GROMACS .gro file of C-alpha atoms in nm:
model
  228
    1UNK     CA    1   0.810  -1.343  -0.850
    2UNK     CA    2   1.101  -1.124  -0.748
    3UNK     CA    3   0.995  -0.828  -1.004
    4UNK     CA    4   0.680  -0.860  -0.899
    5UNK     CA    5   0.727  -0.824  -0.498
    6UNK     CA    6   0.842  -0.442  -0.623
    7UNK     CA    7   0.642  -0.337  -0.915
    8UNK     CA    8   0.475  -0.114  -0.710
    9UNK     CA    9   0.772   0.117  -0.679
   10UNK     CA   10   0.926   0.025  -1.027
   11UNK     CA   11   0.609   0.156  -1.236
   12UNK     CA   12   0.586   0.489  -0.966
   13UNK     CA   13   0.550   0.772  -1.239
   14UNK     CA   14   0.791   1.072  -1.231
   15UNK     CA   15   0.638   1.353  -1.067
   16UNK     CA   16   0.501   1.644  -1.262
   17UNK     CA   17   0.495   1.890  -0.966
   18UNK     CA   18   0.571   1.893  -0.620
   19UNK     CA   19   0.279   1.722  -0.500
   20UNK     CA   20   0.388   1.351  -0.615
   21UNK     CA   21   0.716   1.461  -0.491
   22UNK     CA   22   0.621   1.533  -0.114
   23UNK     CA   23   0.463   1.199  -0.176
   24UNK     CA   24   0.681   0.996  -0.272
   25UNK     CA   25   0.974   1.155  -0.057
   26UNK     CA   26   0.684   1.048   0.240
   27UNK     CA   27   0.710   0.706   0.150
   28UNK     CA   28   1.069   0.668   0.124
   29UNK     CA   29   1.139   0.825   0.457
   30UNK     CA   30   1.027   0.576   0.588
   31UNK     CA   31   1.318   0.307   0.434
   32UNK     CA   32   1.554   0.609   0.522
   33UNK     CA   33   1.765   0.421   0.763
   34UNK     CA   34   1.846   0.158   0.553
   35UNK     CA   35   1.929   0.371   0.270
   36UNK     CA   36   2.320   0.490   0.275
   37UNK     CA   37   2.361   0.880   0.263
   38UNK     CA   38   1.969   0.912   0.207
   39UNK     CA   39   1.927   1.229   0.278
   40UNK     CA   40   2.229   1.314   0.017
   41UNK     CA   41   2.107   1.064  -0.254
   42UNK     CA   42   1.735   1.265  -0.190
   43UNK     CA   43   1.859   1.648  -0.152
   44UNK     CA   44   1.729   1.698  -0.552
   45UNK     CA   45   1.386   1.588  -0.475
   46UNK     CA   46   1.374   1.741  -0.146
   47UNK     CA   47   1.524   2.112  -0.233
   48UNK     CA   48   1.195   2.083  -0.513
   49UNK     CA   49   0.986   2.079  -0.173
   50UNK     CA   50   1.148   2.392  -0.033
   51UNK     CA   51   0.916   2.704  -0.063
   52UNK     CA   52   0.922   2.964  -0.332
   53UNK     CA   53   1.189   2.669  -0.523
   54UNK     CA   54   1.059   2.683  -0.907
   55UNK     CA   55   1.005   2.351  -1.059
   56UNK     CA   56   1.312   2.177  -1.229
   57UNK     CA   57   1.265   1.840  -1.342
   58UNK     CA   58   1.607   1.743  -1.512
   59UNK     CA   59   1.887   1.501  -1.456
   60UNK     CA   60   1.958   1.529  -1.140
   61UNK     CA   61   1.599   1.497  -1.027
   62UNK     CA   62   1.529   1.219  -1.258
   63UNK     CA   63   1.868   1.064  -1.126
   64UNK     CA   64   1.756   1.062  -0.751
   65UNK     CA   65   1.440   0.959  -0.781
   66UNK     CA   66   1.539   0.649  -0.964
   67UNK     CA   67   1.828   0.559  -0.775
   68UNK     CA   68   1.550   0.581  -0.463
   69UNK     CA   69   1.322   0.377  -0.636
   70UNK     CA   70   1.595   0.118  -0.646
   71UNK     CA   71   1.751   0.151  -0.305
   72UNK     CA   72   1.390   0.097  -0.138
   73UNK     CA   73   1.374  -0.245  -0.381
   74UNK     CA   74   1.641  -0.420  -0.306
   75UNK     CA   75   1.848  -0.536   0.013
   76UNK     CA   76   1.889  -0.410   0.245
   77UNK     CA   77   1.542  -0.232   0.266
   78UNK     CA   78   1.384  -0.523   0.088
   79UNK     CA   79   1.412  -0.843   0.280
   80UNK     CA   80   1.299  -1.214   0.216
   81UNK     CA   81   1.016  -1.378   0.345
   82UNK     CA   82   1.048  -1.613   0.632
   83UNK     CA   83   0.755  -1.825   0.697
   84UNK     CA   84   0.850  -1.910   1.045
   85UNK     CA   85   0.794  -1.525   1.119
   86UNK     CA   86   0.516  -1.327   1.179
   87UNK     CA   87   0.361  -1.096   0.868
   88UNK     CA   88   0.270  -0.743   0.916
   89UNK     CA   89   0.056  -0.606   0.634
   90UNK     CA   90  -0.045  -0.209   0.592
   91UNK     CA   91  -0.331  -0.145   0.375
   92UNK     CA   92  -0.499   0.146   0.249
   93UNK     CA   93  -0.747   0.280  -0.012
   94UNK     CA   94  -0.785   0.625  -0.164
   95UNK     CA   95  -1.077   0.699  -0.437
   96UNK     CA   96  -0.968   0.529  -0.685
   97UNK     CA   97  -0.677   0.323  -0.597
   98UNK     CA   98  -0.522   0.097  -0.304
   99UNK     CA   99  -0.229   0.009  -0.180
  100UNK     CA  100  -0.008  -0.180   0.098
  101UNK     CA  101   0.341  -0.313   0.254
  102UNK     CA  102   0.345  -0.636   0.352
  103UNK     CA  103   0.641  -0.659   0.620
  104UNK     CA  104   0.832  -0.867   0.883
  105UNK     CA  105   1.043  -0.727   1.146
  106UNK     CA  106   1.426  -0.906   1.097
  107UNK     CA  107   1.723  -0.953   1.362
  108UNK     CA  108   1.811  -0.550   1.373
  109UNK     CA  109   1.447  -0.494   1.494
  110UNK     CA  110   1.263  -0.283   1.237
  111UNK     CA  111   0.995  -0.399   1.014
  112UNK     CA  112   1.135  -0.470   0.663
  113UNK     CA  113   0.968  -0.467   0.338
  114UNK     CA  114   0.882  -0.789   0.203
  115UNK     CA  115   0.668  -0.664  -0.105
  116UNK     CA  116   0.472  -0.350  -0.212
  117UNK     CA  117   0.143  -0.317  -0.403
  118UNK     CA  118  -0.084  -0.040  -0.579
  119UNK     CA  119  -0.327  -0.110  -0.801
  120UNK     CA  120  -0.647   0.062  -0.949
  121UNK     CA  121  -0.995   0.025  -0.821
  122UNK     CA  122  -1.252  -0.085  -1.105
  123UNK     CA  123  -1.519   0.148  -1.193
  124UNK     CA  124  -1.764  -0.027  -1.038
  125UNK     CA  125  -1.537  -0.074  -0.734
  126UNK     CA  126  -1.531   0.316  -0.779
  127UNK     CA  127  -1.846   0.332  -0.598
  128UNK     CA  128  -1.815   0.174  -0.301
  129UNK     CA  129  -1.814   0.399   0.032
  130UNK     CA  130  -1.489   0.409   0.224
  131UNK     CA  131  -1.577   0.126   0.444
  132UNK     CA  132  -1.591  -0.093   0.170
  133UNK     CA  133  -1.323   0.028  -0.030
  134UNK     CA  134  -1.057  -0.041   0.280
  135UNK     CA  135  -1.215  -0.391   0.310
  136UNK     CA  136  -1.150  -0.428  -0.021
  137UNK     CA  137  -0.727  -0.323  -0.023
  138UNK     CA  138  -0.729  -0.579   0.265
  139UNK     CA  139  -0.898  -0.844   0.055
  140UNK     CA  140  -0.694  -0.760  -0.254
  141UNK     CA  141  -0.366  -0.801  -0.086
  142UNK     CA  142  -0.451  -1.121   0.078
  143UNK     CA  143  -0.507  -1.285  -0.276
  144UNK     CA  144  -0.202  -1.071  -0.428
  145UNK     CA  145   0.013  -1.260  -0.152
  146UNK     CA  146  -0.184  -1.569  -0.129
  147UNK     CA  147   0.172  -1.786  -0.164
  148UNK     CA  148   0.266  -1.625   0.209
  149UNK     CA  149  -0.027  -1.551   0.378
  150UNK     CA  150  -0.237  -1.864   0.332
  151UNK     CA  151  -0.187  -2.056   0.654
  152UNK     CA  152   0.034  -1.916   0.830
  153UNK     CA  153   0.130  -2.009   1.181
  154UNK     CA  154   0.150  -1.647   1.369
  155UNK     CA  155  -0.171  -1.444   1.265
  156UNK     CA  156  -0.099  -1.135   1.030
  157UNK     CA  157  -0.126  -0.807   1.189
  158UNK     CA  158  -0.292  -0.599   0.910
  159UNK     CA  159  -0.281  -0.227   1.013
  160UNK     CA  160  -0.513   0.007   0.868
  161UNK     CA  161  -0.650   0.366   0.923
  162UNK     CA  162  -1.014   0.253   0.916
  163UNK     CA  163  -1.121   0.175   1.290
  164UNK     CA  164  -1.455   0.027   1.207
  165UNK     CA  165  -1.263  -0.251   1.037
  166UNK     CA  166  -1.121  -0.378   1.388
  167UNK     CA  167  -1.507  -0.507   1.436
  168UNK     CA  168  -1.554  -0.622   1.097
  169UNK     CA  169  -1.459  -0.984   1.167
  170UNK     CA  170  -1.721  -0.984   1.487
  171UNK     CA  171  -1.993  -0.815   1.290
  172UNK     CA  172  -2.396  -0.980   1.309
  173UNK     CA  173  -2.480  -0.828   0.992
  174UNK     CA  174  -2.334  -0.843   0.628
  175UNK     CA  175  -2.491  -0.755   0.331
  176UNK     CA  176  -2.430  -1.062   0.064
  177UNK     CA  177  -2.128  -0.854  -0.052
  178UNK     CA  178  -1.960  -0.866   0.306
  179UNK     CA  179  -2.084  -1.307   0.295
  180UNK     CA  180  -1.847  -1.312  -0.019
  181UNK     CA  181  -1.543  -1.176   0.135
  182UNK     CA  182  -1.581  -1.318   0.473
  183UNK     CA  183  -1.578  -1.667   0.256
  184UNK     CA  184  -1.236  -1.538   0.091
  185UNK     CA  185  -1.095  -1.402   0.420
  186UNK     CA  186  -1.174  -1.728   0.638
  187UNK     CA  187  -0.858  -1.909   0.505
  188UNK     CA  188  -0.626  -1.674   0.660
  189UNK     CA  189  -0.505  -1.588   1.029
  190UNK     CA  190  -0.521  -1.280   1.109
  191UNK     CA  191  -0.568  -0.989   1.294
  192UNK     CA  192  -0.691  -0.593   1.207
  193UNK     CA  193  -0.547  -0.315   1.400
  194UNK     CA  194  -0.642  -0.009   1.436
  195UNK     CA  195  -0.333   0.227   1.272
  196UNK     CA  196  -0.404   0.622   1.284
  197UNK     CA  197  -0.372   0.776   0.948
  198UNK     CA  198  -0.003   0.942   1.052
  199UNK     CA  199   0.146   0.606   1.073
  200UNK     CA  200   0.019   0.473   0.753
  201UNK     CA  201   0.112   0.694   0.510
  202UNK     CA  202   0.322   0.378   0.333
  203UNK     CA  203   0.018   0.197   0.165
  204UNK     CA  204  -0.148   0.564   0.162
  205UNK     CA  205   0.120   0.701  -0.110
  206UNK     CA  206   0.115   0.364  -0.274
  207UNK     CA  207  -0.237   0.438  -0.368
  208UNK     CA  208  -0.226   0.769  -0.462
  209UNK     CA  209   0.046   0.755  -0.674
  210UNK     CA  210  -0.028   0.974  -0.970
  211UNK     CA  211  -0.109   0.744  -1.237
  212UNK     CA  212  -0.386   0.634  -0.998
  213UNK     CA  213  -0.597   0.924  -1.210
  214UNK     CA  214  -0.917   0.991  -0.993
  215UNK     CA  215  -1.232   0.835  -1.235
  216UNK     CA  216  -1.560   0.974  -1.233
  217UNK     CA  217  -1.808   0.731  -1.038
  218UNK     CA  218  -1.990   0.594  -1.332
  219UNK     CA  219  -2.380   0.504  -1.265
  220UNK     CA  220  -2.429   0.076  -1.182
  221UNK     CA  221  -2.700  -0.100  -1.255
  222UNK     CA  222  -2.813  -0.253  -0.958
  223UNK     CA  223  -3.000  -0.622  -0.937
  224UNK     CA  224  -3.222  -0.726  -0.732
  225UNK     CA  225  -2.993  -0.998  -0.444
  226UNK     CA  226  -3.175  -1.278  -0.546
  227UNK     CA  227  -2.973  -1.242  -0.849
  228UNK     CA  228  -2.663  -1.164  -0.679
   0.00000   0.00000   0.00000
């Protein structure tokens, strides 16, 4: 269970250009202050994001990315979960990917890490609008983290950048989609907040992460819903 709370950042590819580099240097600034001598342990990866800087990819990079990787997945940026405190989970969803931070804020005040997730969208799941597809990252990371989130006493504060989704729960109309999820989704207590798309660049880089590769929407064959 321990391996898995982190896979997320374990399996995070090396970067091939600077891109997945800005990217990934976006989501660790964000453990930053947890992380002793960060900005020396990143100056590698960050001098790559320096303009006119040709691309190097040797030891040293290699070197600081990894030892960031493992800094952001263990104490103390990673923390243990306490069931007698509130969960905050971040979701998002990019093409063809999502991803999210489930988090609870400890004794020194800041919202720690209590697991990270990424994971591919299906190709069906490719074709779902954006509405859908952050449902669905929400949905996904309930069930992921089931074992925590099933019951809980203080409702889950899930933050994402998709403001229709604050009304979702209140809605008069589903499709028989939306009647399946709202079955999964009624054990848990929670809440959606609205989280502008600045502040949620955590689950954001999760799900772009570059072996994510963007998949052509393939054609679906459609049945009638009676037969749904």
């Amino acid at each position: 269970m321990e391996q898995e709370k982190v896979k997320a950042i374990q399996e995070w590819p090396e970067p091939k250009n600077v891109k997945p580099v800005q990217s990934f240097l976006g989501f660790a600034n964000f453990y930053r202050c947890f992380v002793h001598d960060f900005s020396l342990l990143a100056r590698p990866l960050t001098s790559l994001t320096q303009k006119d800087q040709p691309w190097v990819w040797e030891v040293a990079q290699k070197e600081a990315f990894y030892q960031i990787k493992i800094a952001i997945s263990q104490e103390p940026v990673l923390a243990h979960p306490d069931e007698s405190q509130p969960y905050t989970l971040e979701t998002d969803a990019s093409g063809a990917a999502m991803g999210a931070v489930l988090s609870q804020r400890k004794d020194d005040g800041c919202l720690h890490p209590v697991a990270f997730m990424s994971a591919s969208f299906s190709p069906a799941e490719l074709n779902y609008d954006t509405h859908d597809k952050e449902l669905l990252a929400i949905i996904r990371a309930f069930e992921h983290w089931r074992i925590f989130l099933e019951g809980t006493e203080h409702p889950v504060t899930v933050l994402t950048n998709h403001k229709k989704l604050e009304y979702w729960k209140s809605a008069r109309t589903f499709n028989r989609r939306h009647v399946h999820w709202h079955l999964i989704l009624a054990s848990y207590n929670f809440l959606i907040v609205y989280w502008p798309g600045k502040q949620s660049q955590k689950p954001d880089a999760l799900s772009r992460r570059a072996d994510h590769n963007e998949m052509e929407h393939s054609p679906q064959i459609m049945l009638p819903e009676t037969q749904l």
